[in-house]
Amino acid sequence: QQQVKQSPQSLIVQKGGIPIINCAYENTAFDYFPWYQQFPGKGPALLIAIRPDVSEKKEGRFTISFNKSAKQFSLHIMDSQPGDSATYFCAADSASKIIFGSGTRLSIRP
Amino acid sequence: NAGVTQTPKFRVLKTGQSMTLLCAQDMNHEYMYWYRQDPGMGLRLIHYSVGEGTTAKGEVPDGYNVSRLKKQNFLLGLESAAPSQTSVYFCASRPTRNTEAFFGQGTRLTVV
């Protein structure tokens, strides 16, 4: 049973485009929603996070949109760059556990 | 500042052998986690700990055991390795719930 569903599995975007990664959850006990970025051979690192009482959060070129009633949230990357090519994971935090989505492999073409 | 350090980085085991993966953090974090990463399946939680002397099961605990005897260390044990345990294992730590988790560099384990 996958508690956090993430799509798409892979995504190719031209430089300057706006990739969008979507996630959905079922457990209403989740109360913190981070996104992690992972480069090949490295561990994931926190990119941006949001709490359910906020509908949008921006940090630089990265934006999280959150729809509490639909139990969905998404990551947008503005003015994407080749250096943004990585695997992105959404996650949901409930009590002590962090549950991750299945990941999206993003490639930004020059 | 070392952060989260995993030992070893690579290991090949034969089916039925046992081993222990060590995770050490120097940030005085209470919470520690073990995940496995497999293609197309993301990061799946194996076991976690919310403080010294405590452990709890995650999503995929079968075949693994853990111990948190010291606050800074979290050990993951495989008593009888199986090919299905071939994976990349990540350890993470964080101060408390709803905060940033810091990950180690991973351990690539192959069971033949």
Coordinates of N, CA and C in Angstrom, one line a residue:
Chain A
Q1 N 0.8 -1.2 0.0 CA 0.0 0.0 0.0 C 0.9 1.2 0.0
Q2 N 0.7 2.0 -1.1 CA 1.6 3.2 -1.2 C 0.8 4.4 -0.6
Q3 N 1.4 5.0 0.5 CA 0.7 6.0 1.2 C 0.9 7.4 0.5
V4 N 2.0 7.5 -0.3 CA 2.2 8.8 -1.0 C 2.5 8.4 -2.5
K5 N 1.6 8.8 -3.3 CA 1.7 8.5 -4.8 C 2.3 9.7 -5.5
Q6 N 3.3 9.4 -6.3 CA 4.0 10.5 -7.0 C 4.0 10.2 -8.5
S7 N 3.8 11.3 -9.3 CA 3.9 11.1 -10.8 C 4.4 12.4 -11.4
P8 N 5.0 12.4 -12.5 CA 5.3 11.2 -13.3 C 6.6 10.5 -12.8
Q9 N 6.9 9.3 -13.3 CA 8.1 8.6 -12.9 C 9.3 9.2 -13.5
S10 N 9.2 9.8 -14.7 CA 10.3 10.5 -15.3 C 9.7 11.7 -16.1
L11 N 10.6 12.6 -16.4 CA 10.2 13.9 -17.0 C 11.4 14.5 -17.7
I12 N 11.1 14.9 -19.0 CA 12.2 15.6 -19.7 C 11.6 17.0 -20.1
V13 N 12.4 18.0 -19.8 CA 11.9 19.4 -20.1 C 13.1 20.2 -20.7
Q14 N 12.8 21.1 -21.6 CA 13.8 21.9 -22.2 C 14.2 23.0 -21.2
K15 N 15.4 23.4 -21.2 CA 15.9 24.5 -20.4 C 15.0 25.7 -20.4
G16 N 14.6 26.3 -19.3 CA 13.7 27.4 -19.2 C 12.3 27.0 -19.0
G17 N 12.0 25.7 -19.2 CA 10.6 25.2 -19.0 C 10.3 25.1 -17.6
I18 N 9.0 24.7 -17.3 CA 8.5 24.6 -15.9 C 8.1 23.1 -15.7
P19 N 9.0 22.3 -15.2 CA 8.5 20.9 -14.8 C 7.6 21.0 -13.6
I20 N 6.6 20.1 -13.6 CA 5.7 20.0 -12.5 C 5.6 18.5 -12.1
I21 N 5.8 18.3 -10.8 CA 5.7 16.9 -10.2 C 4.6 16.9 -9.2
N22 N 3.8 15.9 -9.3 CA 2.6 15.8 -8.5 C 2.6 14.7 -7.5
C23 N 2.0 14.9 -6.4 CA 1.9 13.9 -5.3 C 0.5 13.9 -4.7
A24 N 0.1 12.8 -4.2 CA -1.2 12.6 -3.6 C -1.0 11.7 -2.3
Y25 N -1.8 12.0 -1.3 CA -1.7 11.2 -0.1 C -3.1 10.9 0.4
E26 N -3.2 9.9 1.3 CA -4.5 9.5 1.8 C -4.6 9.7 3.3
N27 N -3.5 9.6 4.0 CA -3.6 9.7 5.5 C -3.7 11.2 5.9
T28 N -4.8 11.5 6.5 CA -5.0 12.9 6.9 C -4.2 13.3 8.2
A29 N -3.5 12.3 8.7 CA -2.6 12.6 9.9 C -1.3 13.2 9.4
F30 N -1.0 13.1 8.2 CA 0.2 13.8 7.7 C 0.1 15.3 7.9
D31 N 1.2 15.9 8.5 CA 1.2 17.3 8.8 C 2.4 18.1 8.4
Y32 N 3.2 17.5 7.5 CA 4.4 18.2 7.0 C 4.8 17.5 5.7
F33 N 5.0 18.3 4.7 CA 5.2 17.8 3.4 C 6.5 18.3 2.7
P34 N 7.6 17.6 2.9 CA 8.9 18.1 2.3 C 9.1 17.5 0.9
W35 N 10.0 18.1 0.2 CA 10.5 17.6 -1.1 C 12.0 17.5 -1.0
Y36 N 12.5 16.3 -1.4 CA 13.9 16.1 -1.4 C 14.4 16.0 -2.8
Q37 N 15.7 16.4 -3.0 CA 16.4 16.3 -4.3 C 17.6 15.4 -4.1
Q38 N 17.8 14.5 -5.1 CA 18.9 13.5 -5.0 C 19.7 13.5 -6.3
F39 N 21.0 13.7 -6.2 CA 21.9 13.6 -7.4 C 22.5 12.2 -7.3
P40 N 22.9 11.7 -8.5 CA 23.4 10.3 -8.6 C 24.6 10.1 -7.6
G41 N 24.5 9.0 -6.9 CA 25.6 8.7 -5.9 C 25.6 9.4 -4.6
K42 N 24.5 10.2 -4.4 CA 24.4 11.0 -3.2 C 23.2 10.7 -2.4
G43 N 23.1 11.1 -1.2 CA 21.9 10.9 -0.4 C 20.9 12.1 -0.7
P44 N 19.6 11.9 -0.5 CA 18.7 13.0 -0.7 C 19.0 14.1 0.2
A45 N 18.6 15.3 -0.3 CA 18.7 16.6 0.5 C 17.5 17.4 0.4
L46 N 17.1 18.0 1.6 CA 15.9 18.8 1.6 C 15.9 19.9 0.6
L47 N 14.8 20.1 -0.2 CA 14.7 21.2 -1.1 C 13.8 22.3 -0.6
I48 N 12.6 21.9 -0.2 CA 11.6 22.8 0.3 C 10.6 22.0 1.0
A49 N 9.8 22.6 1.9 CA 8.8 21.9 2.6 C 7.6 22.8 2.9
I50 N 6.4 22.2 3.2 CA 5.2 23.0 3.4 C 4.4 22.4 4.5
R51 N 3.7 23.2 5.2 CA 2.7 22.6 6.2 C 1.3 22.8 5.6
P52 N 0.3 22.0 6.1 CA -1.0 21.9 5.4 C -1.8 23.2 5.7
D53 N -1.4 24.1 6.5 CA -2.2 25.3 6.7 C -1.8 26.4 5.7
V54 N -0.9 26.1 4.8 CA -0.4 27.0 3.8 C -0.7 26.4 2.4
S55 N -1.2 27.3 1.5 CA -1.5 26.7 0.1 C -0.4 26.8 -0.9
E56 N 0.6 27.7 -0.6 CA 1.7 27.8 -1.5 C 2.9 28.3 -0.8
K57 N 4.1 27.8 -1.2 CA 5.4 28.3 -0.6 C 6.4 28.3 -1.7
K58 N 7.1 29.5 -1.8 CA 8.2 29.7 -2.8 C 9.5 29.8 -2.1
E59 N 10.5 29.2 -2.7 CA 11.9 29.4 -2.3 C 12.7 29.4 -3.6
G60 N 13.1 30.7 -3.9 CA 13.8 30.8 -5.2 C 13.0 30.4 -6.4
R61 N 13.5 29.5 -7.2 CA 12.8 29.0 -8.4 C 11.9 27.8 -8.1
F62 N 11.8 27.4 -6.8 CA 11.0 26.2 -6.5 C 9.7 26.7 -5.7
T63 N 8.6 26.1 -6.1 CA 7.3 26.4 -5.5 C 6.6 25.1 -5.2
I64 N 6.0 25.1 -4.0 CA 5.1 24.0 -3.7 C 3.7 24.6 -3.7
S65 N 2.8 23.9 -4.3 CA 1.4 24.2 -4.3 C 0.7 23.1 -3.5
F66 N -0.2 23.4 -2.5 CA -0.8 22.4 -1.7 C -2.3 22.6 -1.7
N67 N -3.0 21.5 -1.9 CA -4.5 21.5 -1.9 C -4.9 20.5 -0.8
K68 N -5.3 21.0 0.3 CA -5.6 20.1 1.5 C -6.9 19.3 1.2
S69 N -7.9 19.9 0.6 CA -9.1 19.2 0.4 C -9.0 18.1 -0.5
A70 N -8.1 18.3 -1.5 CA -7.9 17.2 -2.5 C -6.8 16.2 -2.1
K71 N -6.1 16.6 -1.0 CA -5.0 15.8 -0.5 C -3.9 15.6 -1.6
Q72 N -3.6 16.7 -2.2 CA -2.6 16.7 -3.3 C -1.6 17.9 -3.1
F73 N -0.4 17.7 -3.6 CA 0.6 18.8 -3.6 C 1.5 18.6 -4.7
S74 N 2.1 19.7 -5.2 CA 3.0 19.6 -6.4 C 4.2 20.5 -6.2
L75 N 5.2 20.2 -7.0 CA 6.4 21.0 -7.0 C 6.5 21.6 -8.4
H76 N 6.8 22.9 -8.5 CA 7.0 23.5 -9.8 C 8.4 24.1 -9.7
I77 N 9.2 24.0 -10.8 CA 10.5 24.5 -10.9 C 10.5 25.6 -12.0
M78 N 10.6 26.8 -11.7 CA 10.6 27.9 -12.6 C 12.0 28.0 -13.3
D79 N 12.0 28.5 -14.6 CA 13.2 28.7 -15.3 C 14.2 27.6 -15.1
S80 N 13.8 26.3 -15.4 CA 14.6 25.2 -15.1 C 15.9 25.2 -15.8
Q81 N 17.0 24.7 -15.2 CA 18.3 24.6 -15.7 C 18.9 23.2 -15.7
P82 N 19.9 23.0 -16.6 CA 20.4 21.6 -16.6 C 20.9 21.1 -15.3
G83 N 21.4 22.0 -14.4 CA 21.8 21.6 -13.1 C 20.7 21.2 -12.2
D84 N 19.4 21.3 -12.6 CA 18.3 20.9 -11.8 C 18.0 19.4 -12.1
S85 N 18.7 18.8 -13.1 CA 18.5 17.4 -13.4 C 18.9 16.5 -12.2
A86 N 17.9 15.8 -11.7 CA 18.1 15.0 -10.5 C 16.8 14.2 -10.3
T87 N 16.8 13.4 -9.2 CA 15.6 12.7 -8.9 C 15.0 13.4 -7.7
Y88 N 13.7 13.7 -7.8 CA 12.9 14.4 -6.8 C 11.9 13.5 -6.1
F89 N 11.9 13.6 -4.8 CA 11.0 12.8 -4.0 C 10.1 13.7 -3.2
C90 N 8.8 13.5 -3.3 CA 7.9 14.1 -2.3 C 7.8 13.2 -1.1
A91 N 7.4 13.8 0.0 CA 7.3 13.0 1.2 C 6.2 13.6 2.1
A92 N 5.8 12.7 3.1 CA 4.8 13.2 4.0 C 5.2 12.7 5.4
D93 N 5.0 13.6 6.4 CA 5.5 13.3 7.7 C 4.3 13.1 8.6
S94 N 4.3 12.0 9.3 CA 3.3 11.7 10.3 C 3.9 11.2 11.6
A95 N 3.6 11.9 12.6 CA 4.3 11.6 13.9 C 5.8 11.5 13.7
S96 N 6.3 10.3 13.8 CA 7.8 10.2 13.8 C 8.3 9.8 12.4
K97 N 7.4 9.3 11.5 CA 7.8 8.7 10.3 C 7.8 9.7 9.1
I98 N 8.7 9.5 8.2 CA 8.7 10.2 6.9 C 8.5 9.2 5.8
I99 N 7.4 9.3 5.1 CA 7.0 8.4 4.1 C 7.2 9.1 2.7
F100 N 8.0 8.4 1.9 CA 8.4 9.0 0.6 C 7.5 8.5 -0.6
G101 N 7.4 9.3 -1.6 CA 6.8 8.9 -2.9 C 7.9 8.1 -3.6
S102 N 7.5 7.6 -4.8 CA 8.4 6.7 -5.6 C 9.5 7.4 -6.4
G103 N 9.4 8.7 -6.4 CA 10.5 9.5 -7.1 C 10.2 9.9 -8.5
T104 N 10.7 11.0 -9.0 CA 10.6 11.4 -10.4 C 12.0 11.8 -10.9
R105 N 12.4 11.1 -11.9 CA 13.7 11.4 -12.5 C 13.5 12.5 -13.5
L106 N 14.1 13.7 -13.2 CA 13.9 14.9 -14.1 C 15.2 15.2 -14.9
S107 N 15.0 15.3 -16.2 CA 16.2 15.7 -17.0 C 15.8 17.1 -17.7
I108 N 16.7 18.0 -17.6 CA 16.6 19.3 -18.2 C 17.5 19.4 -19.4
R109 N 17.0 19.4 -20.6 CA 17.8 19.5 -21.8 C 18.3 20.9 -22.1
P110 N 19.6 21.1 -22.4 CA 20.1 22.4 -22.7 C 19.5 23.1 -23.9
Chain B
N1 N 32.6 19.2 9.8 CA 31.4 18.6 10.3 C 30.9 17.5 9.5
A2 N 31.0 16.2 10.1 CA 30.8 15.0 9.3 C 29.3 14.8 8.9
G3 N 28.4 15.2 9.8 CA 27.0 15.0 9.5 C 26.6 13.5 9.8
V4 N 26.1 12.8 8.7 CA 25.7 11.4 8.9 C 26.7 10.6 8.1
T5 N 27.3 9.6 8.7 CA 28.3 8.8 8.1 C 27.8 7.3 8.1
Q6 N 27.8 6.7 7.0 CA 27.5 5.3 6.9 C 28.7 4.4 6.6
T7 N 28.7 3.3 7.2 CA 29.8 2.3 7.0 C 29.3 0.9 6.9
P8 N 29.7 0.1 5.8 CA 30.6 0.5 4.7 C 29.8 1.2 3.6
K9 N 30.5 1.6 2.6 CA 29.9 2.2 1.4 C 29.5 1.2 0.4
F10 N 30.2 0.1 0.3 CA 29.9 -1.0 -0.6 C 30.1 -2.4 0.1
R11 N 29.2 -3.3 -0.3 CA 29.4 -4.7 0.3 C 28.8 -5.7 -0.6
V12 N 29.4 -6.8 -0.8 CA 28.8 -8.0 -1.5 C 28.7 -9.1 -0.5
L13 N 27.6 -9.7 -0.3 CA 27.3 -10.8 0.6 C 26.8 -12.0 -0.2
K14 N 27.1 -13.1 0.4 CA 26.5 -14.4 -0.1 C 25.2 -14.6 0.6
T15 N 24.3 -15.3 -0.1 CA 23.0 -15.6 0.5 C 23.2 -16.4 1.8
G16 N 22.5 -15.9 2.9 CA 22.7 -16.6 4.2 C 23.7 -15.9 5.1
Q17 N 24.5 -15.1 4.6 CA 25.5 -14.4 5.5 C 24.8 -13.3 6.2
S18 N 25.5 -12.9 7.3 CA 24.9 -11.8 8.1 C 25.9 -10.6 8.0
M19 N 25.4 -9.4 8.3 CA 26.2 -8.2 8.4 C 25.5 -7.1 9.1
T20 N 26.2 -6.1 9.5 CA 25.7 -5.0 10.2 C 26.1 -3.7 9.5
L21 N 25.2 -2.8 9.2 CA 25.5 -1.5 8.7 C 25.4 -0.5 9.8
L22 N 26.5 0.4 9.8 CA 26.6 1.3 10.9 C 26.2 2.7 10.4
C23 N 25.4 3.4 11.1 CA 25.1 4.8 10.9 C 25.5 5.7 12.1
A24 N 26.3 6.7 11.9 CA 26.8 7.6 12.9 C 26.5 9.0 12.6
Q25 N 25.9 9.7 13.5 CA 25.6 11.2 13.3 C 26.2 12.0 14.5
D26 N 26.7 13.2 14.1 CA 27.4 14.0 15.1 C 26.6 15.3 15.3
M27 N 25.3 15.3 15.1 CA 24.5 16.5 15.2 C 23.6 16.5 16.5
N28 N 23.8 15.4 17.3 CA 23.0 15.3 18.5 C 21.5 15.1 18.2
H29 N 21.2 14.5 17.1 CA 19.8 14.3 16.7 C 19.1 13.2 17.4
E30 N 17.8 13.4 17.8 CA 17.1 12.3 18.5 C 16.6 11.2 17.5
Y31 N 16.1 11.7 16.3 CA 15.4 10.7 15.4 C 16.4 10.2 14.4
M32 N 16.4 8.9 14.2 CA 17.2 8.3 13.1 C 16.4 7.3 12.4
Y33 N 16.8 7.1 11.1 CA 16.0 6.2 10.2 C 16.9 5.4 9.3
W34 N 16.4 4.2 8.9 CA 17.0 3.4 7.9 C 16.0 3.2 6.7
Y35 N 16.4 3.6 5.5 CA 15.6 3.4 4.3 C 16.4 2.5 3.3
R36 N 15.6 1.8 2.5 CA 16.2 1.2 1.3 C 15.7 1.8 0.1
Q37 N 16.5 2.0 -1.0 CA 16.1 2.6 -2.2 C 16.3 1.6 -3.4
D38 N 15.2 1.3 -4.0 CA 15.1 0.4 -5.2 C 14.5 1.2 -6.4
P39 N 15.0 0.8 -7.6 CA 14.5 1.6 -8.8 C 13.0 1.5 -8.9
G40 N 12.4 2.7 -9.1 CA 10.9 2.8 -9.3 C 10.1 2.6 -8.0
M41 N 10.8 2.4 -6.8 CA 10.1 2.3 -5.6 C 10.4 3.3 -4.6
G42 N 11.2 4.2 -4.9 CA 11.5 5.3 -4.0 C 12.3 4.9 -2.8
L43 N 12.1 5.6 -1.7 CA 12.7 5.3 -0.4 C 11.7 4.6 0.5
R44 N 12.0 3.4 0.9 CA 11.0 2.7 1.8 C 11.6 2.6 3.2
L45 N 10.8 3.0 4.2 CA 11.3 3.0 5.6 C 11.4 1.6 6.2
I46 N 12.6 1.2 6.7 CA 12.8 -0.1 7.2 C 12.5 -0.1 8.7
H47 N 13.2 0.7 9.5 CA 13.1 0.9 10.9 C 13.5 2.3 11.2
Y48 N 13.0 2.8 12.4 CA 13.4 4.1 12.8 C 13.5 4.1 14.4
S49 N 14.1 5.2 14.9 CA 14.2 5.4 16.3 C 14.0 6.9 16.7
V50 N 13.3 7.1 17.8 CA 13.0 8.5 18.2 C 13.9 8.8 19.4
G51 N 14.8 8.0 19.7 CA 15.7 8.3 20.8 C 16.5 7.1 21.2
E52 N 17.6 7.4 22.0 CA 18.4 6.3 22.5 C 17.6 5.2 23.2
G53 N 17.9 4.0 22.8 CA 17.2 2.9 23.4 C 15.8 2.5 22.8
T54 N 15.4 3.3 21.8 CA 14.1 3.0 21.2 C 14.2 2.7 19.8
T55 N 13.4 1.8 19.3 CA 13.3 1.4 17.9 C 11.8 1.1 17.5
A56 N 11.5 1.3 16.2 CA 10.2 1.0 15.8 C 10.2 0.5 14.3
K57 N 9.2 -0.3 13.9 CA 9.2 -0.8 12.6 C 8.6 0.2 11.6
G58 N 9.2 0.2 10.4 CA 8.7 1.0 9.3 C 7.8 0.2 8.4
E59 N 7.9 0.6 7.1 CA 7.1 -0.1 6.1 C 7.5 -1.5 5.7
V60 N 8.8 -1.7 5.7 CA 9.4 -3.0 5.2 C 10.4 -3.5 6.2
P61 N 10.0 -3.9 7.4 CA 11.0 -4.3 8.4 C 11.4 -5.8 8.4
D62 N 10.7 -6.6 7.6 CA 11.0 -8.1 7.7 C 12.4 -8.3 7.1
G63 N 13.2 -9.2 7.9 CA 14.5 -9.6 7.5 C 15.6 -8.6 8.1
Y64 N 15.2 -7.6 8.8 CA 16.1 -6.6 9.3 C 15.9 -6.5 10.8
N65 N 17.0 -6.2 11.6 CA 16.9 -5.8 12.9 C 17.7 -4.5 13.2
V66 N 17.4 -3.8 14.2 CA 18.1 -2.5 14.5 C 18.4 -2.4 16.0
S67 N 19.4 -1.5 16.3 CA 19.6 -1.2 17.7 C 20.1 0.2 17.7
R68 N 19.7 0.9 18.9 CA 20.2 2.3 19.1 C 20.6 2.4 20.5
L69 N 21.8 1.8 20.8 CA 22.3 1.7 22.1 C 22.9 3.1 22.5
K70 N 23.5 3.8 21.6 CA 24.0 5.1 21.8 C 23.2 6.1 20.9
K71 N 23.0 7.3 21.4 CA 22.3 8.3 20.7 C 22.8 8.6 19.3
Q72 N 24.1 8.6 19.2 CA 24.7 8.9 17.9 C 24.8 7.8 16.9
N73 N 24.5 6.6 17.3 CA 24.6 5.4 16.4 C 23.3 4.7 16.2
F74 N 23.1 4.2 15.0 CA 21.9 3.4 14.6 C 22.4 2.3 13.7
L75 N 22.3 1.1 14.2 CA 22.8 -0.1 13.5 C 21.7 -0.9 12.8
L76 N 21.9 -1.3 11.6 CA 21.0 -2.1 10.9 C 21.6 -3.5 10.6
G77 N 20.9 -4.5 11.1 CA 21.5 -5.9 10.9 C 20.6 -6.7 9.9
L78 N 21.4 -7.5 9.2 CA 20.8 -8.5 8.3 C 21.2 -9.9 8.9
E79 N 20.4 -10.7 9.4 CA 20.8 -11.9 10.1 C 21.1 -13.0 9.0
S80 N 20.3 -13.1 8.0 CA 20.5 -14.1 6.9 C 20.1 -13.4 5.6
A81 N 21.1 -12.9 4.9 CA 20.9 -12.1 3.8 C 20.2 -12.9 2.6
A82 N 19.3 -12.2 1.9 CA 18.7 -12.8 0.8 C 18.9 -11.9 -0.5
P83 N 18.8 -12.5 -1.7 CA 19.0 -11.6 -2.9 C 18.0 -10.5 -2.9
S84 N 16.8 -10.6 -2.3 CA 15.8 -9.6 -2.3 C 16.2 -8.4 -1.5
Q85 N 17.3 -8.5 -0.7 CA 17.8 -7.4 0.1 C 18.9 -6.6 -0.6
T86 N 19.2 -7.0 -1.9 CA 20.1 -6.2 -2.7 C 19.4 -4.8 -2.9
S87 N 20.2 -3.8 -2.5 CA 19.6 -2.5 -2.6 C 20.6 -1.4 -2.2
V88 N 20.2 -0.2 -2.2 CA 21.0 0.9 -1.7 C 20.4 1.3 -0.4
Y89 N 21.1 1.3 0.7 CA 20.6 1.6 2.0 C 21.0 3.0 2.5
F90 N 20.0 3.8 2.9 CA 20.3 5.2 3.4 C 19.9 5.3 4.9
C91 N 20.8 6.0 5.6 CA 20.5 6.3 7.0 C 20.2 7.8 7.0
A92 N 19.3 8.3 7.9 CA 19.0 9.7 8.0 C 18.8 10.0 9.5
S93 N 19.0 11.3 9.8 CA 18.8 11.7 11.2 C 18.1 13.1 11.1
R94 N 17.4 13.5 12.2 CA 16.9 14.8 12.3 C 16.6 15.1 13.8
P95 N 16.5 16.4 14.1 CA 16.3 16.7 15.6 C 15.0 16.2 16.2
T96 N 13.9 16.4 15.4 CA 12.6 16.0 15.9 C 11.7 15.8 14.8
R97 N 10.4 15.6 15.0 CA 9.4 15.5 13.9 C 9.3 16.8 13.2
N98 N 8.9 16.7 11.9 CA 8.6 17.9 11.1 C 9.7 18.8 10.9
T99 N 10.9 18.2 10.8 CA 12.1 19.0 10.6 C 12.9 18.3 9.4
E100 N 13.9 19.0 9.0 CA 14.8 18.5 7.9 C 15.5 17.3 8.3
A101 N 15.5 16.2 7.5 CA 16.2 15.0 7.7 C 17.5 15.1 6.9
F102 N 18.6 14.7 7.5 CA 19.9 14.7 6.9 C 20.3 13.3 6.6
F103 N 20.7 13.0 5.3 CA 21.0 11.7 4.9 C 22.5 11.4 4.7
G104 N 22.8 10.2 4.9 CA 24.2 9.7 4.6 C 24.4 9.5 3.2
Q105 N 25.6 9.0 2.8 CA 25.9 8.9 1.4 C 25.4 7.5 0.8
G106 N 24.9 6.7 1.7 CA 24.4 5.4 1.2 C 25.3 4.2 1.3
T107 N 24.8 3.0 1.4 CA 25.6 1.8 1.3 C 24.9 0.9 0.2
R108 N 25.8 0.6 -0.8 CA 25.3 -0.3 -1.9 C 25.6 -1.7 -1.5
L109 N 24.5 -2.5 -1.3 CA 24.6 -3.9 -0.8 C 24.1 -4.8 -1.9
T110 N 25.0 -5.8 -2.3 CA 24.6 -6.8 -3.3 C 24.6 -8.2 -2.6
V111 N 23.6 -8.9 -2.7 CA 23.5 -10.3 -2.1 C 23.4 -11.2 -3.3
V112 N 24.4 -12.1 -3.4 CA 24.5 -13.1 -4.5 C 24.2 -14.5 -4.0

